[in-house]
CSV table of C-alpha atoms and ligand atoms in Angstrom, one decimal:
chain,number,residue,atom,x,y,z
O,277,MET,CA,-0.2,-0.6,0.2
O,278,LYS,CA,0.8,3.2,-0.8
O,279,VAL,CA,0.3,5.5,2.4
O,280,LEU,CA,0.5,9.5,2.2
O,281,ILE,CA,1.6,10.9,6.0
O,282,SER,CA,1.0,14.2,6.4
O,283,GLY,CA,3.4,15.3,9.2
O,284,GLY,CA,6.9,14.1,10.5
O,285,GLY,CA,6.3,14.4,14.3
O,286,ILE,CA,5.6,11.3,16.9
O,287,ALA,CA,2.5,10.0,15.2
O,288,GLY,CA,3.8,10.2,12.1
O,289,LEU,CA,7.1,8.9,11.9
O,290,THR,CA,6.0,5.6,14.1
O,291,LEU,CA,3.3,5.1,11.8
O,292,ALA,CA,5.8,5.6,9.3
O,293,TYR,CA,8.3,3.2,10.7
O,294,TRP,CA,5.7,0.5,10.9
O,295,LEU,CA,4.4,0.6,7.1
O,296,HIS,CA,7.4,0.1,6.3
O,297,HIS,CA,8.3,-2.6,9.1
O,298,TRP,CA,5.2,-4.7,7.3
O,299,GLY,CA,6.1,-4.3,3.7
O,300,HIS,CA,3.8,-1.1,2.9
O,301,THR,CA,5.3,2.2,0.8
O,302,PRO,CA,5.7,5.5,3.2
O,303,ILE,CA,5.8,8.6,2.1
O,304,VAL,CA,5.9,11.7,4.6
O,305,VAL,CA,5.5,15.3,3.6
O,306,GLU,CA,6.8,17.7,7.1
O,307,ARG,CA,6.5,21.2,6.3
O,308,ALA,CA,9.3,21.9,8.6
O,309,PRO,CA,12.4,22.5,6.4
O,310,HIS,CA,14.0,19.7,8.5
O,311,GLY,CA,13.4,17.8,11.6
O,312,ARG,CA,12.3,20.8,14.5
O,313,LEU,CA,14.4,22.7,16.7
O,314,GLY,CA,13.6,24.2,20.8
O,315,GLY,CA,11.3,22.2,22.3
O,316,TYR,CA,9.8,20.7,25.8
O,317,GLY,CA,10.5,17.8,28.3
O,318,ILE,CA,8.0,15.4,28.0
O,319,ASP,CA,7.3,12.4,30.6
O,320,PHE,CA,7.7,9.0,28.3
O,321,PHE,CA,5.9,5.8,30.1
O,322,GLY,CA,3.3,3.2,28.9
O,323,THR,CA,2.0,2.0,25.4
O,324,GLY,CA,5.1,5.2,24.3
O,325,TYR,CA,7.2,3.4,26.2
O,326,ASP,CA,6.3,0.0,24.6
O,327,VAL,CA,6.1,0.6,21.3
O,328,ALA,CA,9.6,2.4,21.8
O,329,GLY,CA,10.9,-0.9,23.3
O,330,ARG,CA,9.4,-2.6,20.5
O,331,MET,CA,11.6,0.3,17.9
O,332,GLY,CA,14.4,-1.2,20.0
O,333,MET,CA,14.9,2.3,20.9
O,334,ALA,CA,14.2,2.1,24.4
O,335,ASP,CA,18.1,2.0,25.6
O,336,GLN,CA,18.7,4.8,23.2
O,337,LEU,CA,15.9,7.1,24.8
O,338,ALA,CA,17.2,6.0,28.4
O,339,ALA,CA,20.8,7.0,27.3
O,340,ARG,CA,19.4,10.7,26.7
O,341,GLN,CA,16.8,11.9,29.4
O,342,LEU,CA,16.7,14.9,30.9
O,343,PRO,CA,18.4,15.6,34.1
O,344,THR,CA,15.8,15.7,36.7
O,345,ASP,CA,15.7,13.8,40.0
O,346,SER,CA,11.9,15.8,41.3
O,347,VAL,CA,9.8,17.4,40.6
O,348,CYS,CA,9.3,20.7,43.3
O,349,TYR,CA,7.3,22.9,44.3
O,350,VAL,CA,8.4,26.7,45.5
O,351,ASP,CA,7.1,29.9,47.5
O,352,GLY,CA,7.8,33.1,46.2
O,353,SER,CA,10.8,33.1,47.7
O,354,GLY,CA,11.9,30.0,46.2
O,355,ARG,CA,11.7,27.6,49.2
O,356,VAL,CA,11.0,24.3,48.2
O,357,THR,CA,7.5,23.3,49.8
O,358,ALA,CA,6.8,19.8,48.5
O,359,ARG,CA,8.8,17.5,46.5
O,360,LEU,CA,8.5,14.7,44.6
O,361,GLU,CA,11.1,12.3,44.1
O,362,ARG,CA,11.9,10.9,41.0
O,363,ARG,CA,12.0,7.4,42.7
O,364,LEU,CA,8.1,8.1,43.7
O,365,LEU,CA,6.9,9.1,40.7
O,366,GLU,CA,8.1,5.9,38.9
O,367,ARG,CA,6.5,3.8,41.5
O,368,VAL,CA,3.3,5.8,41.3
O,369,ILE,CA,3.5,4.9,37.3
O,370,GLY,CA,4.3,2.0,38.1
O,371,GLY,CA,6.3,1.0,35.2
O,372,PRO,CA,9.4,2.0,33.0
O,373,TYR,CA,9.2,6.2,32.7
O,374,LEU,CA,11.7,8.4,30.9
O,375,ALA,CA,12.0,12.1,31.0
O,376,LEU,CA,13.1,13.4,27.6
O,377,MET,CA,13.0,16.1,25.6
O,378,HIS,CA,10.4,15.8,22.7
O,379,THR,CA,12.9,16.8,20.1
O,380,THR,CA,14.6,13.7,21.4
O,381,LEU,CA,12.1,11.3,20.8
O,382,GLU,CA,11.5,12.7,17.3
O,383,GLU,CA,15.3,12.7,16.8
O,384,ALA,CA,15.2,9.5,17.3
O,385,LEU,CA,12.3,8.4,15.6
O,386,GLY,CA,13.9,10.1,12.7
O,387,GLU,CA,16.8,8.1,13.2
O,388,ALA,CA,14.9,4.6,13.3
O,389,VAL,CA,13.3,5.5,9.8
O,390,ARG,CA,16.6,7.2,8.2
O,391,ASP,CA,17.4,5.1,5.5
O,392,LYS,CA,13.8,3.1,4.6
O,393,VAL,CA,11.0,5.8,4.0
O,394,GLU,CA,11.2,9.5,1.8
O,395,ILE,CA,10.4,12.1,3.8
O,396,ARG,CA,10.2,15.4,2.3
O,397,TYR,CA,10.3,18.4,3.9
O,398,GLY,CA,9.2,21.9,3.6
O,399,HIS,CA,6.3,20.0,1.8
O,400,ARG,CA,2.9,20.4,2.6
O,401,ILE,CA,-0.4,19.0,1.0
O,402,ALA,CA,-3.0,21.7,0.1
O,403,ALA,CA,-6.2,19.9,-1.6
O,404,ILE,CA,-7.4,16.4,-1.6
O,405,GLU,CA,-9.8,14.5,-3.8
O,406,GLN,CA,-10.8,10.8,-2.5
O,407,ARG,CA,-12.1,8.8,-5.4
O,408,PRO,CA,-12.9,5.0,-5.0
O,409,GLY,CA,-9.7,2.8,-5.8
O,410,ASP,CA,-7.2,6.0,-4.8
O,411,VAL,CA,-7.2,10.2,-3.4
O,412,ASP,CA,-6.1,11.9,-5.5
O,413,VAL,CA,-3.9,14.9,-3.1
O,414,ALA,CA,-2.2,18.1,-4.4
O,415,PHE,CA,0.7,19.7,-2.9
O,416,ALA,CA,1.7,23.3,-2.0
O,417,ASP,CA,4.4,23.4,-4.9
O,418,GLY,CA,1.7,22.9,-7.8
O,419,GLY,CA,3.1,18.9,-7.5
O,420,ARG,CA,0.0,16.6,-7.7
O,421,GLU,CA,-0.1,12.6,-7.0
O,422,SER,CA,-2.2,9.7,-5.6
O,423,PHE,CA,-2.1,7.5,-2.8
O,424,ASP,CA,-3.5,4.6,-1.2
O,425,LEU,CA,-4.3,6.2,1.9
O,426,LEU,CA,-3.9,9.8,3.6
O,427,VAL,CA,-2.8,9.8,7.3
O,428,GLY,CA,-2.9,12.8,8.7
O,429,ALA,CA,-0.4,12.9,11.7
O,430,ASP,CA,0.2,16.6,11.1
O,431,GLY,CA,-1.1,17.5,14.9
O,432,VAL,CA,-3.8,19.1,16.9
O,433,HIS,CA,-4.3,22.0,14.0
O,434,SER,CA,-4.5,19.7,11.2
O,435,VAL,CA,-5.1,20.4,8.0
O,436,THR,CA,-5.6,17.3,6.6
O,437,ARG,CA,-8.6,17.3,9.2
O,438,GLU,CA,-9.5,20.4,7.9
O,439,LEU,CA,-9.3,19.4,4.2
O,440,ALA,CA,-11.5,16.0,4.7
O,441,PHE,CA,-13.4,16.2,8.1
O,442,GLY,CA,-14.3,20.3,8.5
O,443,SER,CA,-12.8,23.2,10.7
O,444,GLU,CA,-11.0,22.8,13.5
O,445,GLU,CA,-13.7,24.4,15.8
O,446,ARG,CA,-16.2,21.8,14.6
O,447,PHE,CA,-13.9,19.7,17.0
O,448,ALA,CA,-11.8,21.6,19.5
O,449,ARG,CA,-12.7,21.1,23.2
O,450,HIS,CA,-11.1,24.2,24.9
O,451,LEU,CA,-10.0,23.5,28.5
O,452,GLY,CA,-9.2,27.3,29.3
O,453,PHE,CA,-5.4,27.7,29.6
O,454,ALA,CA,-3.2,28.6,27.0
O,455,MET,CA,1.0,27.5,27.6
O,456,ALA,CA,4.2,29.4,26.4
O,457,CYS,CA,7.8,27.7,26.1
O,458,TYR,CA,11.1,28.8,25.1
O,459,PRO,CA,14.6,28.1,26.6
O,460,VAL,CA,16.6,30.3,28.9
O,461,ALA,CA,20.1,30.4,30.2
O,462,ASP,CA,20.6,28.9,33.7
O,463,THR,CA,21.9,31.6,35.2
O,464,TYR,CA,19.7,30.5,38.5
O,465,GLY,CA,22.0,27.3,39.4
O,466,LEU,CA,18.8,25.2,39.1
O,467,GLY,CA,20.4,21.9,39.4
O,468,PRO,CA,18.3,18.6,38.1
O,469,ARG,CA,15.4,19.8,39.0
O,470,ARG,CA,11.9,20.9,37.9
O,471,VAL,CA,10.5,23.3,39.2
O,472,HIS,CA,6.9,24.9,39.7
O,473,TYR,CA,6.3,27.3,41.1
O,474,ASN,CA,1.7,29.1,41.3
O,475,GLU,CA,-0.1,32.1,41.9
O,476,PRO,CA,-4.3,32.3,41.1
O,477,GLY,CA,-4.8,31.2,37.5
O,478,ARG,CA,-0.9,30.8,36.4
O,479,GLN,CA,2.0,28.5,36.3
O,480,THR,CA,5.3,29.3,35.5
O,481,VAL,CA,7.8,25.8,35.8
O,482,LEU,CA,11.9,25.6,34.7
O,483,TYR,CA,13.8,22.8,34.2
O,484,PRO,CA,16.8,21.7,32.6
O,485,THR,CA,17.3,20.7,29.3
O,486,GLY,CA,20.5,18.3,29.7
O,487,ARG,CA,22.0,20.8,27.3
O,488,PRO,CA,25.1,22.7,29.7
O,489,GLY,CA,23.8,25.9,31.1
O,490,GLU,CA,20.2,26.0,28.7
O,491,LEU,CA,16.9,25.5,30.9
O,492,ILE,CA,13.0,25.5,29.7
O,493,ALA,CA,10.8,28.1,30.8
O,494,LEU,CA,7.2,26.9,30.5
O,495,PHE,CA,4.1,29.3,31.4
O,496,LEU,CA,0.6,28.3,32.1
O,497,TYR,CA,-2.6,30.1,32.3
O,498,ARG,CA,-5.6,30.4,32.4
O,499,THR,CA,-7.5,32.0,29.5
O,500,SER,CA,-10.8,32.2,28.1
O,501,ALA,CA,-9.5,32.8,24.6
O,502,ARG,CA,-9.6,30.4,22.6
O,503,SER,CA,-6.9,31.4,20.4
O,504,VAL,CA,-3.5,32.4,20.8
O,505,PRO,CA,-1.9,35.8,19.4
O,506,ARG,CA,-0.1,36.1,16.3
O,507,ARG,CA,3.6,35.4,16.2
O,508,THR,CA,4.8,39.1,16.7
O,509,LYS,CA,2.5,39.6,19.6
O,510,ARG,CA,3.1,36.3,22.1
O,511,ARG,CA,6.1,38.1,24.0
O,512,SER,CA,3.8,40.4,25.1
O,513,ALA,CA,0.6,38.9,25.7
O,514,LEU,CA,3.1,36.5,27.7
O,515,CYS,CA,4.0,39.5,29.8
O,516,SER,CA,0.8,40.6,30.2
O,517,ALA,CA,-0.6,37.2,31.5
O,518,PHE,CA,2.0,36.7,33.5
O,519,SER,CA,2.3,41.1,35.1
O,520,ASP,CA,3.5,40.7,38.9
O,521,MET,CA,4.1,36.9,39.2
O,522,GLY,CA,6.2,36.2,41.4
O,523,TRP,CA,9.6,34.0,41.9
O,524,LEU,CA,12.4,34.3,38.9
O,525,THR,CA,8.8,34.9,36.6
O,526,PRO,CA,10.2,39.1,36.0
O,527,GLN,CA,13.8,37.6,34.7
O,528,LEU,CA,12.3,34.7,33.1
O,529,LEU,CA,10.2,37.0,30.4
O,530,ALA,CA,13.0,40.0,30.6
O,531,ALA,CA,14.8,36.7,28.4
O,532,ALA,CA,11.2,35.8,26.1
O,533,PRO,CA,12.0,35.9,23.0
O,534,GLN,CA,10.6,38.3,20.3
O,535,ASP,CA,9.5,35.9,17.6
O,536,ASP,CA,10.2,32.6,18.0
O,537,LEU,CA,8.2,31.7,21.3
O,538,PHE,CA,6.1,28.7,21.2
O,539,MET,CA,2.7,29.7,22.4
O,540,ASP,CA,-0.6,27.2,22.3
O,541,SER,CA,-4.2,27.0,23.7
O,542,LEU,CA,-4.8,23.3,25.8
O,543,THR,CA,-7.4,22.5,23.4
O,544,GLN,CA,-8.4,18.5,22.9
O,545,ILE,CA,-9.5,16.9,19.6
O,546,ALA,CA,-13.3,15.0,19.6
O,547,MET,CA,-14.1,13.1,16.9
O,548,PRO,CA,-17.4,11.4,16.1
O,549,SER,CA,-15.0,9.1,13.3
O,550,TRP,CA,-10.9,9.2,13.2
O,551,HIS,CA,-11.4,8.2,9.1
O,552,ALA,CA,-13.2,9.0,6.2
O,553,GLY,CA,-12.7,6.3,3.5
O,554,ARG,CA,-9.2,7.0,2.1
O,555,VAL,CA,-8.1,9.4,4.6
O,556,ALA,CA,-7.2,8.2,8.6
O,557,LEU,CA,-6.4,10.5,11.2
O,558,VAL,CA,-3.4,9.7,13.7
O,559,GLY,CA,-2.0,11.3,17.5
O,560,ASP,CA,-2.8,14.6,18.1
O,561,ALA,CA,-4.9,15.2,14.9
O,562,CYS,CA,-8.5,13.3,16.4
O,563,GLY,CA,-6.7,12.7,19.2
O,564,ALA,CA,-5.7,15.8,21.3
O,565,MET,CA,-5.5,15.4,24.9
O,566,THR,CA,-2.8,18.0,26.0
O,567,LEU,CA,0.2,18.5,27.9
O,568,THR,CA,-1.8,17.9,31.4
O,569,SER,CA,-2.7,14.4,30.1
O,570,ALA,CA,1.7,14.0,30.6
O,571,GLN,CA,0.5,11.1,28.3
O,572,GLY,CA,0.0,12.7,24.0
O,573,ALA,CA,3.3,11.9,22.6
O,574,SER,CA,2.8,8.2,24.4
O,575,MET,CA,-0.5,7.7,23.0
O,576,ALA,CA,0.7,9.3,19.1
O,577,MET,CA,3.2,6.8,19.2
O,578,ALA,CA,0.0,4.6,20.2
O,579,GLY,CA,-1.6,5.6,17.8
O,580,GLY,CA,1.1,4.8,14.5
O,581,TYR,CA,1.8,1.6,16.2
O,582,LEU,CA,-1.8,0.0,16.0
O,583,LEU,CA,-2.3,1.8,12.3
O,584,ALA,CA,-0.2,0.2,10.8
O,585,GLN,CA,-1.1,-3.1,12.4
O,586,ALA,CA,-4.2,-2.8,11.6
O,587,LEU,CA,-3.5,-2.5,8.0
O,588,HIS,CA,-1.2,-5.4,8.4
O,589,GLN,CA,-4.0,-7.4,9.4
O,590,HIS,CA,-6.9,-6.2,7.3
O,591,ASP,CA,-6.5,-6.5,3.7
O,592,ASP,CA,-9.4,-4.4,3.1
O,593,HIS,CA,-8.7,0.1,4.6
O,594,ARG,CA,-11.9,0.4,5.6
O,595,ALA,CA,-12.2,-3.0,7.9
O,596,ALA,CA,-8.3,-2.3,8.8
O,597,LEU,CA,-9.6,1.9,9.9
O,598,HIS,CA,-12.5,0.5,11.6
O,599,ALA,CA,-10.2,-2.0,13.5
O,600,TYR,CA,-7.5,0.5,14.7
O,601,GLU,CA,-9.8,3.2,16.2
O,602,ALA,CA,-12.3,0.9,17.9
O,603,ARG,CA,-9.0,-0.4,20.0
O,604,LEU,CA,-7.4,3.4,20.5
O,605,ARG,CA,-10.4,5.3,21.1
O,606,PRO,CA,-11.8,4.5,24.8
O,607,ALA,CA,-8.1,4.9,25.8
O,608,VAL,CA,-8.1,8.2,24.3
O,609,GLN,CA,-11.6,9.4,25.4
O,610,GLN,CA,-10.1,8.8,29.4
O,611,ARG,CA,-6.8,10.2,29.4
O,612,GLN,CA,-8.8,13.3,28.3
O,613,GLN,CA,-11.2,12.9,30.7
O,614,ARG,CA,-8.1,13.1,33.5
O,615,ALA,CA,-6.8,15.3,31.7
O,616,ARG,CA,-9.5,18.2,31.9
O,617,THR,CA,-9.6,17.1,35.6
O,618,PHE,CA,-6.1,17.7,36.2
O,619,ALA,CA,-5.6,20.8,34.3
O,620,ARG,CA,-8.4,22.7,36.8
O,621,SER,CA,-6.6,21.0,39.8
O,622,LEU,CA,-3.3,21.9,38.4
O,623,VAL,CA,-3.4,25.5,38.5
O,624,PRO,CA,-6.1,26.2,41.0
O,625,ALA,CA,-8.4,29.7,40.1
O,626,THR,CA,-8.3,31.2,43.3
O,627,GLY,CA,-6.0,32.3,46.2
O,628,ILE,CA,-8.3,29.5,48.4
O,629,GLY,CA,-8.3,26.8,45.9
O,630,LEU,CA,-4.5,27.5,45.5
O,631,ALA,CA,-3.9,26.8,49.5
O,632,ALA,CA,-5.5,23.6,49.2
O,633,GLN,CA,-3.6,22.4,46.4
O,634,SER,CA,-0.6,23.6,48.0
O,635,THR,CA,-2.1,21.6,51.8
O,636,VAL,CA,-2.7,18.7,49.5
O,637,THR,CA,0.5,18.4,47.4
O,638,ARG,CA,2.9,18.8,50.5
O,639,LEU,CA,0.9,15.9,52.7
O,640,VAL,CA,0.6,13.3,49.7
O,641,LEU,CA,4.0,13.1,48.1
O,642,ARG,CA,4.8,10.2,49.9
O,643,ASP,CA,5.4,6.7,49.4
O,644,ALA,CA,2.4,5.9,52.0
O,645,PHE,CA,0.2,8.0,48.8
O,646,THR,CA,1.2,5.7,45.6
O,647,GLY,CA,-1.9,4.2,45.3
O,648,LEU,CA,-4.0,7.2,45.9
O,649,LEU,CA,-1.4,10.0,43.9
O,650,ARG,CA,-2.2,6.7,40.9
O,651,ARG,CA,-5.2,7.3,41.0
O,652,GLY,CA,-4.6,10.5,40.7
O,653,TYR,CA,-2.4,9.9,37.9
O,654,GLY,CA,-4.8,7.4,35.6
O,655,ASP,CA,-4.1,4.9,33.6
O,656,THR,CA,-0.4,4.6,33.2
O,657,THR,CA,-0.2,1.3,31.5
O,658,SER,CA,0.5,0.5,27.7
O,659,ILE,CA,-3.1,-0.3,26.7
O,660,LEU,CA,-0.9,-2.7,24.4
O,661,THR,CA,-0.7,-5.6,27.1
O,662,ARG,CA,-4.1,-6.4,27.4
O,663,THR,CA,-6.5,-8.3,25.0
I,298,LIG,C1,4.4,21.9,27.1
I,298,LIG,C2,4.4,20.9,26.3
I,298,LIG,C3,4.2,19.8,27.3
I,298,LIG,C4,3.9,18.2,26.6
I,298,LIG,N1,3.8,16.8,27.9
I,298,LIG,C5,3.8,15.7,27.4
I,298,LIG,C6,4.1,15.2,28.3
I,298,LIG,O1,4.9,15.2,29.5
I,298,LIG,N2,3.9,13.6,27.6
I,298,LIG,C7,2.9,13.5,26.3
I,298,LIG,O2,3.1,12.5,26.6
I,298,LIG,N3,3.1,14.6,25.9
I,298,LIG,C8,3.0,15.6,26.0
I,298,LIG,N4,3.3,16.2,25.4
I,298,LIG,C9,2.2,16.4,24.3
I,298,LIG,C10,2.3,15.3,23.2
I,298,LIG,O3,4.1,16.3,22.8
I,298,LIG,C11,1.8,15.4,21.9
I,298,LIG,O4,0.8,15.2,22.1
I,298,LIG,C12,2.5,14.5,20.7
I,298,LIG,O5,3.9,15.3,20.1
I,298,LIG,C13,1.7,14.6,19.5
I,298,LIG,O6,2.3,14.3,18.5
I,298,LIG,P1,1.2,13.9,17.4
I,298,LIG,O7,2.8,13.5,15.9
I,298,LIG,O8,0.5,13.3,17.0
I,298,LIG,O9,1.8,15.8,16.2
I,298,LIG,P2,3.3,17.0,16.4
I,298,LIG,O10,3.9,16.4,17.5
I,298,LIG,O11,2.5,18.7,16.5
I,298,LIG,O12,3.6,16.8,15.6
I,298,LIG,C14,2.5,17.2,14.3
I,298,LIG,C15,3.8,17.1,13.1
I,298,LIG,O13,3.1,17.3,11.9
I,298,LIG,C16,3.6,18.6,10.9
I,298,LIG,N5,2.6,19.2,10.8
I,298,LIG,C17,1.6,19.9,11.0
I,298,LIG,N6,0.9,20.7,10.1
I,298,LIG,C18,1.5,20.6,8.6
I,298,LIG,C19,1.3,20.1,7.5
I,298,LIG,N7,0.2,20.9,6.8
I,298,LIG,N8,1.4,20.1,6.3
I,298,LIG,C20,2.7,19.4,6.7
I,298,LIG,N9,3.4,18.5,8.4
I,298,LIG,C21,2.5,19.6,8.8
I,298,LIG,C22,4.5,19.5,12.3
I,298,LIG,O14,5.5,20.6,11.9
I,298,LIG,C23,4.9,18.1,13.3
I,298,LIG,O15,6.2,17.4,12.9
I,298,LIG,C24,2.7,18.3,25.9
I,298,LIG,C25,3.0,19.2,24.4
I,298,LIG,C26,3.5,20.1,24.7
I,298,LIG,C27,3.0,21.0,23.9
């Protein structure tokens, strides 16, 4: 089968790897000129770790982990009020856990498909026409080609979804938050810790990237806006959302880049169907769960693997797409639900909520509450080990 994959991120590259593995011909179009730069840290465990293991990548990823041994919560003066040790986090997750840069995972996936899969960087699709036997794709550079299947792996703001299913607003579920992040120089002596500082409705986070002297500053805040400002306005929007915020926030804002600031709303995608004819979606494009699930990358790998597996197991593409969706959808919905609940408790809206969060966090981050923490974290096990 000749399959066009729009998007060379986590889901797209995983899908490409497994399609090639099972004898198909995947072609990836990625709008970025080459692999993406910069990025943010991710917790990686469960199904994604399982798929990475099946691709022989687990040791390589473990060797490229972020140097974080704990998650700390601080007050305005930087005093630690609660600490989650990595050892406890691993017990809570109940299986292998890695702290990675998102780009590390993308790079490892890129290495896994190198010389096996054609990746056309700097390319994107512009229009599609479904026909009985194939799907005809027009590219933005004027080219045209037909494929047996088109898969949109182009993220939460998927163009493939827009072209085949309709506008984003039909499927978007806004959680009422936005985030921004960028790298900053470590002039703070942070050490191997991820540090969180909260005020009502907003949170500043700082952690090392693993590159000497570099940290990621991440900002999460409540907002009623459904979309984020255009690039040139993002810095001022962020500074205004975080004005008067304590701890290191003023210094971190002063280090914000003028243009290249990654900012997005926390938007989940919920669709009645993940496929239509010869077009299917995978990863955030059909099931975005947002960063508060801590499982989006992991489930994007699950999607890539399960879609390729279904196409391998079924001769008829319709049966395959149906089986893929039936297998994955319940797990995605369950994680989306938990991500919505967790977002509200992660960034309390009021001072009272914040005080309650601080008390609870101080109390429960210890071994005796592993069971309770595990319930709060949601389902962290691999869905591939279940029948
Ligand atoms: C700050 C932050 C923290 C997170 N933390 C975690 C975490 O702890 N654990 C976790 O598992 N997940 C986490 N996530 C979520 C995770 O990053 C996503 O769920 C995951 O990246 C989804 O993978 P994807 O391949 O579906 O989409 P993406 O990673 O968004 O990849 C989409 C790809 O498609 C490309 N593309 C977009 N449009 C087009 C187009 N028109 N044509 C061609 N190519 C296109 C993009 O350039 C990109 O390469 C976090 C996300 C953020 C933002």
